[in-house]
């Protein structure tokens, strides 16, 4: 393979730039050409494609977001649009594409593969919600951002002896909530994977805390749980404690990536190029038992995760 393309798609995640940088530098190391594709699959459809050199990725490693830009493309779900995208890619001499994104982007990549364009997927999403991999690029940065914000909220919550509900991102996954909640010593963590009981999981914890003269109650809630406003009203009414709601929102998607995200992205970016070079195509790279591995894209996307996280059990034991 002499020329490869690289794109970022779906929700942006800190570390995507580090992955693109590793793709470009590794490809150039092996004498391959690299074409950057702007705005994910949109750029592939409309030919927003440019040649990238080693210098084009200088000063990007430490930047959040994605300098290749990202987008969502509803039309890419149509077969004739994917066929057109493959034609465009071939017109630009692209023989294989590295797709950096979440599971939606990987489904698009699978369609590309089925239309004859070899692909490699790199998991980039703050949500850490793709079951075939233990880790996705951007997760550690997002958890650290949430942790810093929650620490700050705790100061004011404590001073006013309040309860504070903090809603974190994660779509249908409780991964960010669990890690950020454990890292900040939250009194309760609510995730969509495990139904909660108001009396047992919240009221009891607040009442036990009151007995121990606790001055604050931090409840971290994953966005997939929903109903945060109603929960705040209920706590205020039933437990008699002033309750505020904070939704952290998009700040969790931005910021300079942590060392873990930079290093993981660099390793995955480089591996993606090596796989294409070796002719091992239509695979997605992930982490399994703390080691990097790759798996066929169709097989990988079929993996389901029904196991509640060990962190959920840990949180129950130590969050009092
Ligand atoms: P993420 O990759 O972060 O999960 P999305 O789910 O928004 O983000 O997907 C990004 C893009 O991938 C979509 O805009 C669309 O172009 C493509 N895509 C998503 N789901 C599918 C699917 N089921 N089939 C084909 N393409 C898809």
mmCIF file of C-alpha atoms and ligand atoms in Angstrom:
data_model
loop_
_atom_site.group_PDB
_atom_site.id
_atom_site.type_symbol
_atom_site.label_atom_id
_atom_site.label_comp_id
_atom_site.label_asym_id
_atom_site.label_seq_id
_atom_site.Cartn_x
_atom_site.Cartn_y
_atom_site.Cartn_z
ATOM 1 C CA UNK A 1 0.000 0.000 0.000
ATOM 2 C CA UNK A 2 1.520 3.309 -1.072
ATOM 3 C CA UNK A 3 -1.107 5.943 -0.179
ATOM 4 C CA UNK A 4 -3.416 5.993 2.826
ATOM 5 C CA UNK A 5 -6.099 8.385 4.039
ATOM 6 C CA UNK A 6 -6.930 9.440 7.588
ATOM 7 C CA UNK A 7 -10.096 11.006 9.006
ATOM 8 C CA UNK A 8 -11.723 11.813 12.339
ATOM 9 C CA UNK A 9 -15.478 11.272 12.643
ATOM 10 C CA UNK A 10 -18.376 11.609 15.095
ATOM 11 C CA UNK A 11 -17.854 13.217 18.493
ATOM 12 C CA UNK A 12 -14.411 14.786 18.909
ATOM 13 C CA UNK A 13 -12.132 13.519 21.671
ATOM 14 C CA UNK A 14 -8.865 14.828 23.130
ATOM 15 C CA UNK A 15 -6.047 12.733 21.662
ATOM 16 C CA UNK A 16 -7.481 12.484 18.150
ATOM 17 C CA UNK A 17 -4.736 14.869 16.960
ATOM 18 C CA UNK A 18 -2.092 12.682 18.566
ATOM 19 C CA UNK A 19 -3.488 9.695 16.659
ATOM 20 C CA UNK A 20 -3.503 11.572 13.327
ATOM 21 C CA UNK A 21 0.064 12.727 14.005
ATOM 22 C CA UNK A 22 1.216 9.148 14.624
ATOM 23 C CA UNK A 23 -0.520 7.958 11.442
ATOM 24 C CA UNK A 24 1.166 10.659 9.345
ATOM 25 C CA UNK A 25 4.618 10.229 10.879
ATOM 26 C CA UNK A 26 4.572 6.413 10.744
ATOM 27 C CA UNK A 27 3.383 6.420 7.141
ATOM 28 C CA UNK A 28 6.084 8.872 6.128
ATOM 29 C CA UNK A 29 8.663 6.768 8.031
ATOM 30 C CA UNK A 30 7.751 3.841 5.784
ATOM 31 C CA UNK A 31 7.728 6.025 2.655
ATOM 32 C CA UNK A 32 3.932 5.954 2.275
ATOM 33 C CA UNK A 33 1.905 8.993 1.241
ATOM 34 C CA UNK A 34 -0.850 10.295 3.535
ATOM 35 C CA UNK A 35 -4.010 12.162 2.570
ATOM 36 C CA UNK A 36 -5.894 14.036 5.261
ATOM 37 C CA UNK A 37 -9.683 13.935 4.866
ATOM 38 C CA UNK A 38 -11.526 16.869 6.459
ATOM 39 C CA UNK A 39 -14.879 16.633 8.311
ATOM 40 C CA UNK A 40 -15.021 12.846 8.514
ATOM 41 C CA UNK A 41 -17.179 11.052 5.948
ATOM 42 C CA UNK A 42 -18.429 14.395 4.597
ATOM 43 C CA UNK A 43 -14.947 15.180 3.306
ATOM 44 C CA UNK A 44 -14.727 11.741 1.795
ATOM 45 C CA UNK A 45 -17.979 12.227 -0.107
ATOM 46 C CA UNK A 46 -17.101 15.714 -1.374
ATOM 47 C CA UNK A 47 -13.366 15.227 -1.892
ATOM 48 C CA UNK A 48 -12.156 17.603 0.829
ATOM 49 C CA UNK A 49 -8.814 15.829 0.806
ATOM 50 C CA UNK A 50 -5.238 17.135 0.989
ATOM 51 C CA UNK A 51 -1.759 15.668 1.090
ATOM 52 C CA UNK A 52 -0.113 15.675 4.517
ATOM 53 C CA UNK A 53 3.556 15.938 5.299
ATOM 54 C CA UNK A 54 5.415 15.344 8.564
ATOM 55 C CA UNK A 55 5.451 19.096 9.273
ATOM 56 C CA UNK A 56 1.652 19.372 8.936
ATOM 57 C CA UNK A 57 1.208 17.591 12.260
ATOM 58 C CA UNK A 58 3.761 19.639 14.191
ATOM 59 C CA UNK A 59 2.378 21.322 17.301
ATOM 60 C CA UNK A 60 -0.804 19.221 17.313
ATOM 61 C CA UNK A 61 0.004 16.533 19.897
ATOM 62 C CA UNK A 62 -0.993 18.661 22.886
ATOM 63 C CA UNK A 63 -4.121 20.178 21.350
ATOM 64 C CA UNK A 64 -7.636 18.986 22.129
ATOM 65 C CA UNK A 65 -10.323 18.625 19.463
ATOM 66 C CA UNK A 66 -9.358 17.541 15.965
ATOM 67 C CA UNK A 67 -7.582 19.784 13.494
ATOM 68 C CA UNK A 68 -8.874 17.569 10.660
ATOM 69 C CA UNK A 69 -12.368 18.664 11.807
ATOM 70 C CA UNK A 70 -15.185 16.227 12.409
ATOM 71 C CA UNK A 71 -18.800 15.971 11.345
ATOM 72 C CA UNK A 72 -21.806 13.743 11.319
ATOM 73 C CA UNK A 73 -23.070 12.641 7.924
ATOM 74 C CA UNK A 74 -26.547 11.117 7.826
ATOM 75 C CA UNK A 75 -26.285 10.501 4.066
ATOM 76 C CA UNK A 76 -23.293 8.213 4.612
ATOM 77 C CA UNK A 77 -25.729 5.519 5.768
ATOM 78 C CA UNK A 78 -26.935 5.180 2.145
ATOM 79 C CA UNK A 79 -25.219 2.565 0.003
ATOM 80 C CA UNK A 80 -24.851 4.679 -3.153
ATOM 81 C CA UNK A 81 -23.265 7.485 -1.094
ATOM 82 C CA UNK A 82 -20.702 5.055 0.314
ATOM 83 C CA UNK A 83 -19.990 3.821 -3.243
ATOM 84 C CA UNK A 84 -19.445 7.439 -4.305
ATOM 85 C CA UNK A 85 -17.116 7.998 -1.334
ATOM 86 C CA UNK A 86 -15.035 4.975 -2.339
ATOM 87 C CA UNK A 87 -14.774 6.327 -5.904
ATOM 88 C CA UNK A 88 -13.657 9.726 -4.566
ATOM 89 C CA UNK A 89 -11.049 8.098 -2.325
ATOM 90 C CA UNK A 90 -9.702 6.048 -5.225
ATOM 91 C CA UNK A 91 -9.597 9.185 -7.422
ATOM 92 C CA UNK A 92 -7.237 10.690 -4.819
ATOM 93 C CA UNK A 93 -5.113 7.538 -4.964
ATOM 94 C CA UNK A 94 -6.174 6.379 -1.482
ATOM 95 C CA UNK A 95 -5.783 2.618 -1.034
ATOM 96 C CA UNK A 96 -6.760 2.329 2.648
ATOM 97 C CA UNK A 97 -8.310 4.613 5.275
ATOM 98 C CA UNK A 98 -7.652 5.021 8.996
ATOM 99 C CA UNK A 99 -10.920 6.012 10.705
ATOM 100 C CA UNK A 100 -10.624 7.602 14.159
ATOM 101 C CA UNK A 101 -13.994 7.745 15.912
ATOM 102 C CA UNK A 102 -16.617 5.947 17.959
ATOM 103 C CA UNK A 103 -18.804 2.950 17.198
ATOM 104 C CA UNK A 104 -21.015 4.933 14.784
ATOM 105 C CA UNK A 105 -17.941 5.841 12.764
ATOM 106 C CA UNK A 106 -16.836 2.210 12.821
ATOM 107 C CA UNK A 107 -20.184 1.160 11.337
ATOM 108 C CA UNK A 108 -19.518 3.618 8.517
ATOM 109 C CA UNK A 109 -16.007 2.165 8.162
ATOM 110 C CA UNK A 110 -17.487 -1.336 7.874
ATOM 111 C CA UNK A 111 -19.675 -0.098 5.000
ATOM 112 C CA UNK A 112 -16.581 1.334 3.305
ATOM 113 C CA UNK A 113 -14.810 -2.008 3.700
ATOM 114 C CA UNK A 114 -17.812 -3.805 2.174
ATOM 115 C CA UNK A 115 -17.583 -1.489 -0.849
ATOM 116 C CA UNK A 116 -13.933 -2.402 -1.366
ATOM 117 C CA UNK A 117 -12.049 0.279 0.562
ATOM 118 C CA UNK A 118 -9.717 -1.275 3.175
ATOM 119 C CA UNK A 119 -10.054 0.355 6.606
ATOM 120 C CA UNK A 120 -8.511 0.356 10.064
ATOM 121 C CA UNK A 121 -10.423 1.795 13.036
ATOM 122 C CA UNK A 122 -8.919 3.612 16.017
ATOM 123 C CA UNK A 123 -11.350 4.115 18.951
ATOM 124 C CA UNK A 124 -11.635 7.822 19.725
ATOM 125 C CA UNK A 125 -14.473 8.851 22.036
ATOM 126 C CA UNK A 126 -14.568 10.277 25.565
ATOM 127 C CA UNK A 127 -17.380 7.830 26.423
ATOM 128 C CA UNK A 128 -15.301 4.603 26.555
ATOM 129 C CA UNK A 129 -18.436 2.812 25.387
ATOM 130 C CA UNK A 130 -17.264 0.373 22.703
ATOM 131 C CA UNK A 131 -17.355 -3.114 24.252
ATOM 132 C CA UNK A 132 -14.564 -4.746 22.194
ATOM 133 C CA UNK A 133 -12.008 -2.406 23.801
ATOM 134 C CA UNK A 134 -11.245 -1.582 27.430
ATOM 135 C CA UNK A 135 -10.135 1.909 26.460
ATOM 136 C CA UNK A 136 -10.979 4.639 23.971
ATOM 137 C CA UNK A 137 -8.845 7.712 23.281
ATOM 138 C CA UNK A 138 -10.105 10.786 25.146
ATOM 139 C CA UNK A 139 -11.612 8.967 28.136
ATOM 140 C CA UNK A 140 -8.799 9.726 30.579
ATOM 141 C CA UNK A 141 -8.780 13.424 29.681
ATOM 142 C CA UNK A 142 -12.561 13.651 30.089
ATOM 143 C CA UNK A 143 -12.462 11.897 33.476
ATOM 144 C CA UNK A 144 -9.704 14.222 34.679
ATOM 145 C CA UNK A 145 -11.649 17.275 33.491
ATOM 146 C CA UNK A 146 -14.776 16.051 35.297
ATOM 147 C CA UNK A 147 -12.732 15.271 38.410
ATOM 148 C CA UNK A 148 -11.261 18.773 38.580
ATOM 149 C CA UNK A 149 -14.693 20.348 38.120
ATOM 150 C CA UNK A 150 -16.294 18.131 40.788
ATOM 151 C CA UNK A 151 -13.478 18.903 43.274
ATOM 152 C CA UNK A 152 -14.243 22.598 42.823
ATOM 153 C CA UNK A 153 -17.989 22.112 43.196
ATOM 154 C CA UNK A 154 -17.353 20.127 46.381
ATOM 155 C CA UNK A 155 -15.684 23.161 48.007
ATOM 156 C CA UNK A 156 -18.776 25.304 47.652
ATOM 157 C CA UNK A 157 -21.166 22.409 48.369
ATOM 158 C CA UNK A 158 -19.329 21.768 51.647
ATOM 159 C CA UNK A 159 -19.302 25.419 52.685
ATOM 160 C CA UNK A 160 -23.078 25.664 52.263
ATOM 161 C CA UNK A 161 -23.784 22.138 53.572
ATOM 162 C CA UNK A 162 -25.662 21.274 50.426
ATOM 163 C CA UNK A 163 -26.250 18.356 48.143
ATOM 164 C CA UNK A 164 -24.996 18.709 44.577
ATOM 165 C CA UNK A 165 -26.003 16.543 41.663
ATOM 166 C CA UNK A 166 -23.387 16.608 38.927
ATOM 167 C CA UNK A 167 -24.370 15.264 35.531
ATOM 168 C CA UNK A 168 -21.476 14.009 33.438
ATOM 169 C CA UNK A 169 -21.341 12.881 29.793
ATOM 170 C CA UNK A 170 -21.192 9.332 28.452
ATOM 171 C CA UNK A 171 -24.287 8.824 26.290
ATOM 172 C CA UNK A 172 -25.619 5.389 27.326
ATOM 173 C CA UNK A 173 -22.492 4.518 29.267
ATOM 174 C CA UNK A 174 -21.735 5.100 32.946
ATOM 175 C CA UNK A 175 -17.969 4.851 32.452
ATOM 176 C CA UNK A 176 -17.145 8.547 32.952
ATOM 177 C CA UNK A 177 -19.531 8.790 35.928
ATOM 178 C CA UNK A 178 -17.986 5.772 37.663
ATOM 179 C CA UNK A 179 -14.373 6.858 37.237
ATOM 180 C CA UNK A 180 -15.007 10.537 38.009
ATOM 181 C CA UNK A 181 -17.273 9.595 40.936
ATOM 182 C CA UNK A 182 -14.723 7.252 42.487
ATOM 183 C CA UNK A 183 -11.898 9.747 41.886
ATOM 184 C CA UNK A 184 -13.802 12.477 43.748
ATOM 185 C CA UNK A 185 -15.255 10.347 46.542
ATOM 186 C CA UNK A 186 -18.830 10.973 45.453
ATOM 187 C CA UNK A 187 -21.439 9.838 47.967
ATOM 188 C CA UNK A 188 -23.508 8.231 45.191
ATOM 189 C CA UNK A 189 -22.902 7.385 41.525
ATOM 190 C CA UNK A 190 -25.830 6.691 39.212
ATOM 191 C CA UNK A 191 -25.252 4.938 35.894
ATOM 192 C CA UNK A 192 -27.663 3.759 33.181
ATOM 193 C CA UNK A 193 -26.409 0.155 33.335
ATOM 194 C CA UNK A 194 -27.600 -0.337 36.941
ATOM 195 C CA UNK A 195 -31.065 0.823 38.093
ATOM 196 C CA UNK A 196 -30.990 2.742 41.360
ATOM 197 C CA UNK A 197 -33.298 2.778 44.330
ATOM 198 C CA UNK A 198 -33.950 6.260 45.781
ATOM 199 C CA UNK A 199 -34.367 5.075 49.392
ATOM 200 C CA UNK A 200 -31.430 2.684 49.419
ATOM 201 C CA UNK A 201 -28.899 4.390 47.173
ATOM 202 C CA UNK A 202 -29.546 8.048 47.949
ATOM 203 C CA UNK A 203 -31.679 8.716 51.005
ATOM 204 C CA UNK A 204 -29.881 6.168 53.176
ATOM 205 C CA UNK A 205 -26.500 7.606 52.183
ATOM 206 C CA UNK A 206 -27.624 11.153 52.978
ATOM 207 C CA UNK A 207 -29.057 10.141 56.330
ATOM 208 C CA UNK A 208 -25.947 8.168 57.300
ATOM 209 C CA UNK A 209 -23.844 11.149 56.311
ATOM 210 C CA UNK A 210 -25.908 13.510 58.425
ATOM 211 C CA UNK A 211 -25.335 11.311 61.483
ATOM 212 C CA UNK A 212 -21.592 11.515 60.797
ATOM 213 C CA UNK A 213 -21.794 15.321 60.462
ATOM 214 C CA UNK A 214 -20.999 15.267 56.755
ATOM 215 C CA UNK A 215 -21.236 18.708 55.233
ATOM 216 C CA UNK A 216 -21.829 17.732 51.627
ATOM 217 C CA UNK A 217 -23.382 15.110 49.379
ATOM 218 C CA UNK A 218 -22.050 14.761 45.887
ATOM 219 C CA UNK A 219 -24.088 12.637 43.526
ATOM 220 C CA UNK A 220 -22.481 11.978 40.144
ATOM 221 C CA UNK A 221 -25.032 11.016 37.494
ATOM 222 C CA UNK A 222 -24.313 9.740 33.981
ATOM 223 C CA UNK A 223 -26.318 11.582 31.320
ATOM 224 C CA UNK A 224 -27.958 8.303 30.237
ATOM 225 C CA UNK A 225 -29.790 8.091 33.586
ATOM 226 C CA UNK A 226 -31.758 11.308 33.007
ATOM 227 C CA UNK A 227 -34.264 12.879 35.401
ATOM 228 C CA UNK A 228 -31.704 14.978 37.287
ATOM 229 C CA UNK A 229 -34.030 17.939 37.878
ATOM 230 C CA UNK A 230 -36.739 15.703 39.353
ATOM 231 C CA UNK A 231 -34.123 13.979 41.484
ATOM 232 C CA UNK A 232 -32.890 17.325 42.857
ATOM 233 C CA UNK A 233 -36.453 18.349 43.785
ATOM 234 C CA UNK A 234 -37.121 14.978 45.423
ATOM 235 C CA UNK A 235 -33.928 15.073 47.531
ATOM 236 C CA UNK A 236 -34.721 18.609 48.653
ATOM 237 C CA UNK A 237 -38.276 17.637 49.632
ATOM 238 C CA UNK A 238 -37.672 14.210 51.172
ATOM 239 C CA UNK A 239 -34.222 14.664 52.754
ATOM 240 C CA UNK A 240 -34.679 18.346 53.576
ATOM 241 C CA UNK A 241 -31.287 19.368 52.217
ATOM 242 C CA UNK A 242 -30.734 22.162 49.738
ATOM 243 C CA UNK A 243 -29.853 20.543 46.406
ATOM 244 C CA UNK A 244 -28.228 22.083 43.324
ATOM 245 C CA UNK A 245 -27.762 20.616 39.877
ATOM 246 C CA UNK A 246 -24.694 21.072 37.686
ATOM 247 C CA UNK A 247 -24.458 19.716 34.162
ATOM 248 C CA UNK A 248 -20.809 19.666 33.146
ATOM 249 C CA UNK A 249 -21.579 19.363 29.424
ATOM 250 C CA UNK A 250 -19.164 20.062 26.598
ATOM 251 C CA UNK A 251 -16.249 21.182 28.722
ATOM 252 C CA UNK A 252 -15.620 17.438 29.163
ATOM 253 C CA UNK A 253 -14.962 17.073 25.432
ATOM 254 C CA UNK A 254 -12.215 19.690 25.242
ATOM 255 C CA UNK A 255 -8.797 20.400 26.650
ATOM 256 C CA UNK A 256 -5.259 19.233 26.196
ATOM 257 C CA UNK A 257 -5.064 15.420 26.250
ATOM 258 C CA UNK A 258 -3.499 13.673 29.252
ATOM 259 C CA UNK A 259 -0.264 11.720 28.859
ATOM 260 C CA UNK A 260 -2.279 8.477 28.815
ATOM 261 C CA UNK A 261 -4.380 9.677 25.884
ATOM 262 C CA UNK A 262 -1.368 11.014 23.984
ATOM 263 C CA UNK A 263 0.597 7.803 24.407
ATOM 264 C CA UNK A 264 -2.340 5.476 23.629
ATOM 265 C CA UNK A 265 -3.225 7.549 20.553
ATOM 266 C CA UNK A 266 0.381 7.501 19.361
ATOM 267 C CA UNK A 267 0.615 3.720 19.743
ATOM 268 C CA UNK A 268 -2.705 3.080 18.015
ATOM 269 C CA UNK A 269 -1.992 5.525 15.175
ATOM 270 C CA UNK A 270 1.308 3.858 14.468
ATOM 271 C CA UNK A 271 -0.156 0.333 14.676
ATOM 272 C CA UNK A 272 -2.910 1.298 12.222
ATOM 273 C CA UNK A 273 -0.327 2.151 9.563
ATOM 274 C CA UNK A 274 1.648 -1.016 10.249
ATOM 275 C CA UNK A 275 -1.492 -3.119 9.830
ATOM 276 C CA UNK A 276 -2.285 -1.497 6.468
ATOM 277 C CA UNK A 277 1.328 -1.966 5.412
ATOM 278 C CA UNK A 278 1.184 -5.652 6.331
ATOM 279 C CA UNK A 279 -2.055 -6.040 4.359
ATOM 280 C CA UNK A 280 -4.086 -6.762 7.534
ATOM 281 C CA UNK A 281 -7.149 -4.707 6.700
ATOM 282 C CA UNK A 282 -10.688 -4.135 7.971
ATOM 283 C CA UNK A 283 -9.635 -4.334 11.599
ATOM 284 C CA UNK A 284 -10.224 -2.177 14.647
ATOM 285 C CA UNK A 285 -7.548 -1.562 17.230
ATOM 286 C CA UNK A 286 -8.343 -1.825 20.924
ATOM 287 C CA UNK A 287 -7.052 -2.633 24.385
ATOM 288 C CA UNK A 288 -7.653 -6.046 25.937
ATOM 289 C CA UNK A 289 -6.118 -7.091 29.290
ATOM 290 C CA UNK A 290 -4.175 -3.818 29.178
ATOM 291 C CA UNK A 291 -2.473 -4.744 25.882
ATOM 292 C CA UNK A 292 -3.061 -3.360 22.420
ATOM 293 C CA UNK A 293 -4.698 -5.806 20.009
ATOM 294 C CA UNK A 294 -6.723 -5.744 16.807
ATOM 295 C CA UNK A 295 -9.831 -7.584 15.736
ATOM 296 C CA UNK A 296 -11.877 -7.938 12.551
ATOM 297 C CA UNK A 297 -14.255 -4.959 12.326
ATOM 298 C CA UNK A 298 -17.447 -7.040 11.953
ATOM 299 C CA UNK A 299 -16.486 -9.389 14.781
ATOM 300 C CA UNK A 300 -15.409 -6.505 17.032
ATOM 301 C CA UNK A 301 -18.646 -4.576 16.564
ATOM 302 C CA UNK A 302 -20.701 -7.643 17.477
ATOM 303 C CA UNK A 303 -19.126 -7.911 20.932
ATOM 304 C CA UNK A 304 -21.557 -6.914 23.676
ATOM 305 C CA UNK A 305 -20.722 -6.007 27.225
ATOM 306 C CA UNK A 306 -23.287 -7.167 29.725
ATOM 307 C CA UNK A 307 -20.993 -7.271 32.737
ATOM 308 C CA UNK A 308 -21.525 -4.490 35.251
ATOM 309 C CA UNK A 309 -18.200 -2.742 35.779
ATOM 310 C CA UNK A 310 -16.054 -3.758 38.784
ATOM 311 C CA UNK A 311 -15.966 -0.049 39.521
ATOM 312 C CA UNK A 312 -19.708 -0.089 40.258
ATOM 313 C CA UNK A 313 -19.126 -2.642 43.024
ATOM 314 C CA UNK A 314 -16.151 -0.705 44.345
ATOM 315 C CA UNK A 315 -18.187 2.492 44.440
ATOM 316 C CA UNK A 316 -20.896 0.764 46.526
ATOM 317 C CA UNK A 317 -18.321 -0.368 49.073
ATOM 318 C CA UNK A 318 -16.300 2.814 49.521
ATOM 319 C CA UNK A 319 -18.774 5.634 48.745
ATOM 320 C CA UNK A 320 -20.342 6.199 52.135
HETATM 321 P P1 LIG B 1 -19.397 8.223 16.909
HETATM 322 O O1 LIG B 1 -18.458 7.715 15.871
HETATM 323 O O2 LIG B 1 -18.751 9.190 17.846
HETATM 324 O O3 LIG B 1 -20.149 7.090 17.600
HETATM 325 P P2 LIG B 1 -21.815 8.899 15.360
HETATM 326 O O4 LIG B 1 -22.623 7.783 15.935
HETATM 327 O O5 LIG B 1 -22.439 10.230 15.248
HETATM 328 O O6 LIG B 1 -20.471 9.147 16.181
HETATM 329 O O7 LIG B 1 -21.323 8.440 13.906
HETATM 330 C C1 LIG B 1 -20.493 9.259 13.109
HETATM 331 C C2 LIG B 1 -20.835 9.065 11.665
HETATM 332 O O8 LIG B 1 -20.628 7.694 11.293
HETATM 333 C C3 LIG B 1 -22.288 9.324 11.301
HETATM 334 O O9 LIG B 1 -22.545 10.682 11.062
HETATM 335 C C4 LIG B 1 -22.447 8.515 10.029
HETATM 336 O O10 LIG B 1 -21.880 9.164 8.917
HETATM 337 C C5 LIG B 1 -21.591 7.282 10.335
HETATM 338 N N1 LIG B 1 -22.445 6.232 10.888
HETATM 339 C C6 LIG B 1 -22.982 6.157 12.128
HETATM 340 N N2 LIG B 1 -23.746 5.068 12.290
HETATM 341 C C7 LIG B 1 -23.703 4.410 11.102
HETATM 342 C C8 LIG B 1 -24.280 3.180 10.621
HETATM 343 N N3 LIG B 1 -25.076 2.431 11.380
HETATM 344 N N4 LIG B 1 -24.007 2.841 9.341
HETATM 345 C C9 LIG B 1 -23.220 3.596 8.568
HETATM 346 N N5 LIG B 1 -22.636 4.743 8.957
HETATM 347 C C10 LIG B 1 -22.876 5.148 10.208
#
